[in-house]
C-alpha positions as a Markdown table, in Angstrom:
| # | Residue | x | y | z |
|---|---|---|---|---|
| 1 | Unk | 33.2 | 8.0 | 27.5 |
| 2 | Unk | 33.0 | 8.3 | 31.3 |
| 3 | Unk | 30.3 | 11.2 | 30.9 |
| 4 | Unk | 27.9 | 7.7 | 30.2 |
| 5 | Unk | 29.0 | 5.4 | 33.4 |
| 6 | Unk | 26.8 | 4.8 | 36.1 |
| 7 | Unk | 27.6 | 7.0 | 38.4 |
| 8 | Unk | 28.2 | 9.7 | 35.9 |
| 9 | Unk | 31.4 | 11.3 | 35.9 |
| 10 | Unk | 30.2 | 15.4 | 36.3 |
| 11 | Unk | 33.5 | 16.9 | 35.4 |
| 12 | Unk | 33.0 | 14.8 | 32.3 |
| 13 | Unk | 29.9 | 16.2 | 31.7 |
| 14 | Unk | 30.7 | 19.8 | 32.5 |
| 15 | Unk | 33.7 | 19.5 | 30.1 |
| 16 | Unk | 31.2 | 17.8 | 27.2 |
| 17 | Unk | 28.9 | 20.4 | 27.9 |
| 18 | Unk | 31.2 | 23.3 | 27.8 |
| 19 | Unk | 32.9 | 22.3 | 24.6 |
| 20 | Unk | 29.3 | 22.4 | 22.8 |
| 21 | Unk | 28.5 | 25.5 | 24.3 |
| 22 | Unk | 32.1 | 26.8 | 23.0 |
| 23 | Unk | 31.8 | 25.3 | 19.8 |
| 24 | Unk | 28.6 | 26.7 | 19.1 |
| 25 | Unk | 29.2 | 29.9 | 20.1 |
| 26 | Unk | 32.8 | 30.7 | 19.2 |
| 27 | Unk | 31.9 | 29.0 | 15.7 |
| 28 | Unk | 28.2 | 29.6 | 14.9 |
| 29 | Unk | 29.1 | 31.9 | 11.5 |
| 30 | Unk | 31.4 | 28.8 | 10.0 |
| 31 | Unk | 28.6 | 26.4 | 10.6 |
| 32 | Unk | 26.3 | 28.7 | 9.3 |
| 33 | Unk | 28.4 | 29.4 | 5.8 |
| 34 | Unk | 27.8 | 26.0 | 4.1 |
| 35 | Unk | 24.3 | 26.4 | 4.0 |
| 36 | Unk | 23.9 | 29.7 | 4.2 |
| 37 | Unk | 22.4 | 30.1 | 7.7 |
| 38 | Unk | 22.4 | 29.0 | 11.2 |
| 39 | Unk | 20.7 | 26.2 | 12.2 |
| 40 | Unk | 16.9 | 26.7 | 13.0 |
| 41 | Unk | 16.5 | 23.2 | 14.1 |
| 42 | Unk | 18.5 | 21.3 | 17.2 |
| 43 | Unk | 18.8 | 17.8 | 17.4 |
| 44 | Unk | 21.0 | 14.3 | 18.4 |
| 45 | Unk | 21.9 | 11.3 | 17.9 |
| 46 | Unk | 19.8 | 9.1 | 19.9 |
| 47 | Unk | 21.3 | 5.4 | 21.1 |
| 48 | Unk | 19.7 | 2.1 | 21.1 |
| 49 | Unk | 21.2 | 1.8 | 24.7 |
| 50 | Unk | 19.5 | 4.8 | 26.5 |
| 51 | Unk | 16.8 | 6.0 | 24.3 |
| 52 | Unk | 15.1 | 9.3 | 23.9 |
| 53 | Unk | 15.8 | 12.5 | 26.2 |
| 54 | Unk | 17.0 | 10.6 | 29.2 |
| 55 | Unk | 20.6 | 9.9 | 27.0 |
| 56 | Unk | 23.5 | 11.9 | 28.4 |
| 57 | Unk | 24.1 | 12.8 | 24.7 |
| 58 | Unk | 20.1 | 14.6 | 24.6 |
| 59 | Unk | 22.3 | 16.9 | 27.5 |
| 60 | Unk | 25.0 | 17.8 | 25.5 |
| 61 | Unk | 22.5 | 18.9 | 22.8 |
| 62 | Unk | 20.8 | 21.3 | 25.3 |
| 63 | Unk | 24.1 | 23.2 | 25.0 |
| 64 | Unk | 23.5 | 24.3 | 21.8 |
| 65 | Unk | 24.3 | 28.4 | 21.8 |
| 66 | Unk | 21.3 | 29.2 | 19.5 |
| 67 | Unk | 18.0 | 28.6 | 18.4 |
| 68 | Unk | 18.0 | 26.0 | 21.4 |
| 69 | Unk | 14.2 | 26.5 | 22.8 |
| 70 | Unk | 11.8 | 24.0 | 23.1 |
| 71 | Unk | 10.5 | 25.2 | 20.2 |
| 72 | Unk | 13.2 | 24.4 | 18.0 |
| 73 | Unk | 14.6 | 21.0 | 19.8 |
| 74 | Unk | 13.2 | 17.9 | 18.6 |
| 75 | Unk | 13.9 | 14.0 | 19.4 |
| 76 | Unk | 14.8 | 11.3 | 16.8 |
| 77 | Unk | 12.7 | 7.8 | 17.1 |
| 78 | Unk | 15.2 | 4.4 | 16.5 |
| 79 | Unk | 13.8 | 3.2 | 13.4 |
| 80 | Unk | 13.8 | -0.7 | 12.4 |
| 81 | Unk | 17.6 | -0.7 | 10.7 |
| 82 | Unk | 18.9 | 0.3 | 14.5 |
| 83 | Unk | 20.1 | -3.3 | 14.7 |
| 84 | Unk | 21.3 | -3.7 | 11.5 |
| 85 | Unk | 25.1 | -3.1 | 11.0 |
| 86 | Unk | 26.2 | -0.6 | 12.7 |
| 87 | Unk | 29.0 | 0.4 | 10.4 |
| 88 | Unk | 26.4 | 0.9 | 7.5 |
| 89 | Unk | 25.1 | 4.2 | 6.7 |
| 90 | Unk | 21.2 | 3.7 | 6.8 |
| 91 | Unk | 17.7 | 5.5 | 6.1 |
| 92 | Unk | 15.9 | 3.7 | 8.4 |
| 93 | Unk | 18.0 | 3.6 | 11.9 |
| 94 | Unk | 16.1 | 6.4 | 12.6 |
| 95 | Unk | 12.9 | 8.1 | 12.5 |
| 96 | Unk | 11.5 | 11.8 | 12.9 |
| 97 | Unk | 8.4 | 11.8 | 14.4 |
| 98 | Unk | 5.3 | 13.4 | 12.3 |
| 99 | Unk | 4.8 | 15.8 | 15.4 |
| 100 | Unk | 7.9 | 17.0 | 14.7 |
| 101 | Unk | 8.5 | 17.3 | 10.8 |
| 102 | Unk | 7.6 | 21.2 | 10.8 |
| 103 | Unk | 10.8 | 21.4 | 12.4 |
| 104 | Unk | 12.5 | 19.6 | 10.0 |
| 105 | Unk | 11.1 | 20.6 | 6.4 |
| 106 | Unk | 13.3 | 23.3 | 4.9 |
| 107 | Unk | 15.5 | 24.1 | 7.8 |
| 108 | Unk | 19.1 | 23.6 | 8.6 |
| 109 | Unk | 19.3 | 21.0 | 11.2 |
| 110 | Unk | 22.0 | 20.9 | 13.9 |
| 111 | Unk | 22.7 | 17.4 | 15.0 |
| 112 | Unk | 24.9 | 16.8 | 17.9 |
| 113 | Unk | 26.4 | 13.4 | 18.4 |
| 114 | Unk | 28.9 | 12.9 | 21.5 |
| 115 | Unk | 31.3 | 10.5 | 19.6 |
| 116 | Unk | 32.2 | 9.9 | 16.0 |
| 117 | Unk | 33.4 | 6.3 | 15.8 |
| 118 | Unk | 32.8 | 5.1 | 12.0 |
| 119 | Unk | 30.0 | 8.0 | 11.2 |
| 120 | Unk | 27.7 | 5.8 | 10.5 |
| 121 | Unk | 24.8 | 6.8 | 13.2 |
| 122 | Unk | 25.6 | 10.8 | 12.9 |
| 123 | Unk | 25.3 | 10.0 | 8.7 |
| 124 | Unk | 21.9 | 7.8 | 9.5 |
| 125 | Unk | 20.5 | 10.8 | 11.3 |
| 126 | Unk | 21.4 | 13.0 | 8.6 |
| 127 | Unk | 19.6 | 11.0 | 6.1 |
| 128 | Unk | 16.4 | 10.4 | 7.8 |
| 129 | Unk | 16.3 | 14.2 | 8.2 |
| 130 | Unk | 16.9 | 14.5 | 4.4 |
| 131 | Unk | 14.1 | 12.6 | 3.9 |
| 132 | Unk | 11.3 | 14.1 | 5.8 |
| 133 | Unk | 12.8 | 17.7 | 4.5 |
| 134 | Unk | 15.6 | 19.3 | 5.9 |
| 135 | Unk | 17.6 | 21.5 | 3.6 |
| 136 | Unk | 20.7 | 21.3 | 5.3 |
| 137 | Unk | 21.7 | 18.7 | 8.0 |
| 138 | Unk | 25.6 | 20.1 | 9.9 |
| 139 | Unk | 26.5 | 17.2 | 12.6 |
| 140 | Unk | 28.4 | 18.5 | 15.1 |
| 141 | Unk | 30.6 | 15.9 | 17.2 |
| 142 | Unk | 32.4 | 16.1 | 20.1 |
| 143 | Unk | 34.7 | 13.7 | 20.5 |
| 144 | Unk | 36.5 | 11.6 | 17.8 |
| 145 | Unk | 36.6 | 7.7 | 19.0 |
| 146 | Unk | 40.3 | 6.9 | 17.7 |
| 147 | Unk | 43.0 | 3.5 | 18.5 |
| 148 | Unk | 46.0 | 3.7 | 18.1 |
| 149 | Unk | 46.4 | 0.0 | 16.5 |
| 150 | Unk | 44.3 | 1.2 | 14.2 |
| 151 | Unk | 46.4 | 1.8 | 11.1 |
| 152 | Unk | 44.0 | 4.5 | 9.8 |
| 153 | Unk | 44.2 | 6.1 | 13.1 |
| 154 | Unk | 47.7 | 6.4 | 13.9 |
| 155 | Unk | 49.1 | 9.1 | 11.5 |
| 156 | Unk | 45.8 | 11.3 | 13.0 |
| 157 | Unk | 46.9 | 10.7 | 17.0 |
| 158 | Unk | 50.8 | 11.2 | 16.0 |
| 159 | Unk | 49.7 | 14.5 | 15.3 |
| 160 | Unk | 48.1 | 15.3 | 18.2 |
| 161 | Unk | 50.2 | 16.8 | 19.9 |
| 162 | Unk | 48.6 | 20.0 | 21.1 |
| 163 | Unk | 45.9 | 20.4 | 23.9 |
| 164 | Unk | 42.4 | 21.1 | 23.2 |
| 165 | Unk | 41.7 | 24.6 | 21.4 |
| 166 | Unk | 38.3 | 26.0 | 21.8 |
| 167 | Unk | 39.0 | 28.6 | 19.1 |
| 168 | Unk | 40.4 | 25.7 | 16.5 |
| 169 | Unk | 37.6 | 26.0 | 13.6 |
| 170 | Unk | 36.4 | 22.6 | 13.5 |
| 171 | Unk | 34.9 | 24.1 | 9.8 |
| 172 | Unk | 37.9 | 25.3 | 8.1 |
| 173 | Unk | 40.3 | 23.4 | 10.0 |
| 174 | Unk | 42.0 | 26.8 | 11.4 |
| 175 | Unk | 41.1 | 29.8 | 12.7 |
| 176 | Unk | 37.6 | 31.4 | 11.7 |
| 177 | Unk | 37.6 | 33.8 | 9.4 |
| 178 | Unk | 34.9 | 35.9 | 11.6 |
| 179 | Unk | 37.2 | 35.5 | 15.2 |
């Protein structure tokens, strides 16, 4: 993703940044549904590459539309399993800090991740957050990494064949019920 390259792309960035905002916004009540409420908790998935809040990714997840204060924004630790496959869903790729776990224990977590390749990091997060306590854990991507010689992969990008639709419900795979 060119938002990551050194020098940083900005329009790339602006783009990321506003489909967060968009998607948090425009579909807050279809995130909220599965658990019951929105999130109380904002987070992302942190990379081995550029670690902590310096990550471009740590930028898209200060889009977040709500409960997005400093309050309610914590910052996952790489855990010992970050080197292990990364293909492999694991509880130990990442860590929540103990300063932090208030944050965590009983909430809904928002997790933002800026690209979904195999799931495997977004799905580590989730289950470190699970473990210290979060009742609910929605991961919220923006971007799908997809290749076309990728068997799996090309009956989803034959498909695409319209442009980018903020209003799309990435929840119900339609239009929101509440829009």
């Amino acid at each position: 993703m060119s938002y990551k390259r050194t020098p940083v792309a900005e329009k790339s960035v602006k783009d990321l940044c506003l489909m967060i905002l968009a998607a948090t916004t425009i579909h807050a009540s279809c995130i909220a549904v599965p658990p019951g409420r929105t999130w109380q908790a904002v987070t992302f998935v942190p990379s081995a590459s550029k670690p902590g809040r310096g990550h471009p990714v740590a930028q898209l997840a200060r889009q977040v539309a709500f409960h997005n204060d400093a309050d309610n924004r914590l910052t996952l630790d790489l855990g010992p399993g970050i080197e292990a496959d990364q293909r492999t869903v694991r509880g130990d790729r990442f860590a929540v800090p103990a300063r932090y776990r208030e944050r965590v224990e009983g909430k809904h977590v928002l997790l933002v991740d800026d690209t979904w390749t195999t799931g495997a990091k977004a799905q580590s997060a989730a289950v470190s957050l699970k473990e210290v306590g979060a009742a609910h854990v929605t991961a919220l991507c923006a971007a799908r990494w997809c290749r076309y010689e990728w068997e799996s992969h090309r009956l989803l990008l034959d498909r695409c064949t319209e442009p980018y639709d903020a209003y799309f419900c990435p929840v119900t795979g339609g239009t929101c019920p509440t829009n």
